[in-house]
Tab-separated table of C-alpha atoms in Angstrom:
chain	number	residue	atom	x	y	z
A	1	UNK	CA	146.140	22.167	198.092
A	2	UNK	CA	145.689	25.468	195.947
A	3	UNK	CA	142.644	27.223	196.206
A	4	UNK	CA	141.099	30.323	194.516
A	5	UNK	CA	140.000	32.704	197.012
A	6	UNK	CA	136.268	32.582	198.142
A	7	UNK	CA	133.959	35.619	197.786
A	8	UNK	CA	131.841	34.225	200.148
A	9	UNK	CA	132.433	31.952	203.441
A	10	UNK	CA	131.069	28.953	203.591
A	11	UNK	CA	129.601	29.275	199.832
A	12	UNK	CA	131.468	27.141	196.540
A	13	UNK	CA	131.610	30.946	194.629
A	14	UNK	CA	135.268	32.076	193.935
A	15	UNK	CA	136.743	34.355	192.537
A	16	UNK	CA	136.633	32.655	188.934
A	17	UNK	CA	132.642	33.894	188.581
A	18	UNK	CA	134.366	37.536	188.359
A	19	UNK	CA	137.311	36.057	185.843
A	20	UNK	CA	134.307	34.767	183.438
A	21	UNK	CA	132.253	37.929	183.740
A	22	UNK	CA	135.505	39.865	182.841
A	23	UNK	CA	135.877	37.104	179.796
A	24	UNK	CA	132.299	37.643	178.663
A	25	UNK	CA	132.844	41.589	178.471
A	26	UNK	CA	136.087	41.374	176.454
A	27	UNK	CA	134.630	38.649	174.168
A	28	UNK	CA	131.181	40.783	173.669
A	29	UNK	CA	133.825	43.727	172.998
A	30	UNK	CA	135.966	42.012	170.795
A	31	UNK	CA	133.050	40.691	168.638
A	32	UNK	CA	130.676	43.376	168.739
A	33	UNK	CA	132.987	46.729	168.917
A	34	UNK	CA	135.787	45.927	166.703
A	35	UNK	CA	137.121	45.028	162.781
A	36	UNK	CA	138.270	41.512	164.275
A	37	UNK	CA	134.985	40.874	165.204
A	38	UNK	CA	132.860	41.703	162.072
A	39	UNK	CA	135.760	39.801	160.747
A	40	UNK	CA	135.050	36.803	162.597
A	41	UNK	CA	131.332	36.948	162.200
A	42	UNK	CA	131.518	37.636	158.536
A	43	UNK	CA	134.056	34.775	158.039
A	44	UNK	CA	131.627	32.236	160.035
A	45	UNK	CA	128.117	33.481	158.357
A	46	UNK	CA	129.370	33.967	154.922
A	47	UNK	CA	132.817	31.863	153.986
A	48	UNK	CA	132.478	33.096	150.213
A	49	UNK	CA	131.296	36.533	151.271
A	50	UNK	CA	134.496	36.511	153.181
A	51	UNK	CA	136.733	35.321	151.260
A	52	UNK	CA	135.468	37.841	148.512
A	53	UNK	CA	136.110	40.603	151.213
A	54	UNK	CA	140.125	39.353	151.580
A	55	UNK	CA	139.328	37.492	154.564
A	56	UNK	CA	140.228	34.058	155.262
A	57	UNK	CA	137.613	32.177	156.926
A	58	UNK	CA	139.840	29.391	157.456
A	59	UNK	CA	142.012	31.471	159.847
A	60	UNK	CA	139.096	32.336	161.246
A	61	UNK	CA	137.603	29.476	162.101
A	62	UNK	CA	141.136	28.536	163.662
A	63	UNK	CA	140.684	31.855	165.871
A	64	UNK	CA	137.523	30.505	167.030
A	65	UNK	CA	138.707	27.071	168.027
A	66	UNK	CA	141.311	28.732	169.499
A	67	UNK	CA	139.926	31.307	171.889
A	68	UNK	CA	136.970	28.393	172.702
A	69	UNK	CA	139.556	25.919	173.706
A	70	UNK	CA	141.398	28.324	175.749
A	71	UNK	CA	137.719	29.397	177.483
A	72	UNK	CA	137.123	25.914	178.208
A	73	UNK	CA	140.528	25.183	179.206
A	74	UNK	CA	140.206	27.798	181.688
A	75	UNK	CA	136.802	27.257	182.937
A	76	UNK	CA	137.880	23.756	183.488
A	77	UNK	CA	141.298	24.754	185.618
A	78	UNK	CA	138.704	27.114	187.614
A	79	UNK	CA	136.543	24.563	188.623
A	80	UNK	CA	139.086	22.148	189.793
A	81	UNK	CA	141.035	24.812	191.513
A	82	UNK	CA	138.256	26.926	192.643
A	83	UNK	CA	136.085	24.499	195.104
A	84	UNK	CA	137.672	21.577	195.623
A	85	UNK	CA	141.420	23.007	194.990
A	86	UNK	CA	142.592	19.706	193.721
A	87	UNK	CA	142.143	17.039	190.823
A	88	UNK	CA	139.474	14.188	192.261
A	89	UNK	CA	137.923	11.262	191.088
A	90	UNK	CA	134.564	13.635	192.413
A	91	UNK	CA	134.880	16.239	189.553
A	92	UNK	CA	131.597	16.105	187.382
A	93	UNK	CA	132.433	14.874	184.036
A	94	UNK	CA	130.212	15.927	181.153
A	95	UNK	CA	130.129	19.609	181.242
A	96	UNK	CA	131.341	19.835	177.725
A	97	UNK	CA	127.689	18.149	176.365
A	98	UNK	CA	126.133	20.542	178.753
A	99	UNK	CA	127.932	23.577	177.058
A	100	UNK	CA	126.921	22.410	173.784
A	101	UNK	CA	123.326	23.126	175.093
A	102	UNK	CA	124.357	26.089	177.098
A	103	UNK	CA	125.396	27.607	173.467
A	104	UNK	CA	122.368	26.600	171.899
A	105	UNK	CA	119.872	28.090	174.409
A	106	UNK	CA	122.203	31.301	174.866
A	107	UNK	CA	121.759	31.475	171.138
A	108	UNK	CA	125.467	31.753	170.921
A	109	UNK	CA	125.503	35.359	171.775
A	110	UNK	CA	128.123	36.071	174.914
A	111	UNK	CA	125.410	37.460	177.073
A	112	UNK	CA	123.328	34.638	176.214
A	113	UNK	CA	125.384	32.320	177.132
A	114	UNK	CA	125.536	33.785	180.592
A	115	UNK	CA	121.558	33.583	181.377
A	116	UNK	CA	121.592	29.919	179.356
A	117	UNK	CA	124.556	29.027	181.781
A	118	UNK	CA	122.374	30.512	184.990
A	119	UNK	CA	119.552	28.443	183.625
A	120	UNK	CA	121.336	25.288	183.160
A	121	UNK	CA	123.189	25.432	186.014
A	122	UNK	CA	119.977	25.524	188.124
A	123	UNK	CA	119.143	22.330	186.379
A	124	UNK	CA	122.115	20.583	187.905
A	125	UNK	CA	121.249	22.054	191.661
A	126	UNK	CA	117.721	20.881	190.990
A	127	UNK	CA	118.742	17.707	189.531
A	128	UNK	CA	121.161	17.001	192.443
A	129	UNK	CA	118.525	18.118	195.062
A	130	UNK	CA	115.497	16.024	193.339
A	131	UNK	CA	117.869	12.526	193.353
A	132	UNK	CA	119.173	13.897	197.274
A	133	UNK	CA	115.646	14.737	198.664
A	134	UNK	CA	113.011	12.462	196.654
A	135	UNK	CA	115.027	9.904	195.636
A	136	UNK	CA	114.928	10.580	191.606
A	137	UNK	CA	117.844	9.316	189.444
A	138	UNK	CA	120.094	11.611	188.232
A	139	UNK	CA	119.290	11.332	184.407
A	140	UNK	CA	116.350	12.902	184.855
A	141	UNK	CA	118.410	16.471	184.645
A	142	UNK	CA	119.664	14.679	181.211
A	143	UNK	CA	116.418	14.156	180.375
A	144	UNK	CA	115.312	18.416	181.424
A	145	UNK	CA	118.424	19.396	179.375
A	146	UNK	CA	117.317	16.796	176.400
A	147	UNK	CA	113.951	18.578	176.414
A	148	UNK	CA	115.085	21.889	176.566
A	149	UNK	CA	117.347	21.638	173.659
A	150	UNK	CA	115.035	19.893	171.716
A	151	UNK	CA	111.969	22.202	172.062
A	152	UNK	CA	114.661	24.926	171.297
A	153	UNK	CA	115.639	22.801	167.639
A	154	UNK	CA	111.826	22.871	167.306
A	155	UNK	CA	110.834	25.636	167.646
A	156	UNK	CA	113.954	27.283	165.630
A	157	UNK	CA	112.951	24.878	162.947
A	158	UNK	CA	109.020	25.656	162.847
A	159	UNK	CA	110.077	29.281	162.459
A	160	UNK	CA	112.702	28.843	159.388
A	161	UNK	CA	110.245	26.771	157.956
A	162	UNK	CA	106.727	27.450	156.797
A	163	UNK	CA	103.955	25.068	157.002
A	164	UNK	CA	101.428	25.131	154.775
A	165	UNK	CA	98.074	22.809	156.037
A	166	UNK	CA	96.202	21.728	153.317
A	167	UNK	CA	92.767	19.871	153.283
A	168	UNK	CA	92.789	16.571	151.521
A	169	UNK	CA	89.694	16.040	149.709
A	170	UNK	CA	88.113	13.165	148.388
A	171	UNK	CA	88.718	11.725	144.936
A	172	UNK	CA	85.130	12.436	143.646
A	173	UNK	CA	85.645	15.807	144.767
A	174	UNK	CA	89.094	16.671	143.099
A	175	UNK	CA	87.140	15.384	139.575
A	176	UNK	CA	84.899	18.515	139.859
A	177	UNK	CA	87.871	21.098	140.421
């Protein structure tokens, strides 16, 4: 059995929380601090903008499937090696819907993603506590994530788009206008 060393006794926290906060930095660096990174973010917000700049936002997007594979890939290997220090049947499954959402809420902003991943991560513990304690099924943290992403596409939406209420008035009425 291969483990990753503990920070704490007795506690599932390893040393792979310090490996993804070192991750985090060097992405946030990478995107925010140098010409790779406006690259990348001009290639992704703007392909023709890009491509009118001599970048290729195909190679781009390649880079970003890349380095996210490679993430998850990692994340993944750190979880299996980091508490239980070996492949189970007992592994949660599923964490790559709840990333989806984890991106979404963080608003896909490296820093975000770290308070989004804090957030969602205390849905699990309360999930898992709710079905241990007061006998709740476990969908109901699908259900808290569900919401949460939804409200989020709601809201997002209700501020891109303006509504404008208008009055409907009666048909009489409109005949005097």
């Amino acid at each position: 059995v291969t483990q990753i060393p503990r920070l704490m006794q007795g506690s599932r926290v390893n040393v792979g929380i310090v490996l993804a906060q070192l991750g985090v930095l060097g992405l946030w660096l990478v995107l925010f601090r140098t010409f790779a990174g406006f690259r990348q973010e001009v290639s992704g917000l703007a392909p023709a903008a890009a491509r009118y700049a001599g970048f290729s936002s195909r190679r781009a997007l390649w880079v970003a499937l890349l380095v996210s594979g490679g993430a998850a890939g990692l994340a993944g290997a750190l979880e299996v090696a980091g508490p239980i220090g070996q492949l189970t049947p007992y592994v949660p499954a599923g964490y790559g819907f709840a990333a989806i959402i984890v991106a979404f809420v963080g608003r896909l902003h490296p820093v975000g993603v770290v308070f989004s991943a804090l957030l969602m991560s205390m849905f699990y513990i309360g999930g898992e506590l709710a079905q241990s304690r007061l006998g709740l099924p476990k969908s109901l943290t699908g259900v808290f994530q569900g919401l949460l992403l939804f409200n989020l596409l709601a809201c997002d939406t209700l501020m891109s788009n303006r509504l404008k209420w208008t009055r409907l008035l009666p048909a009489a009425v409109k005949g005097a206008y």
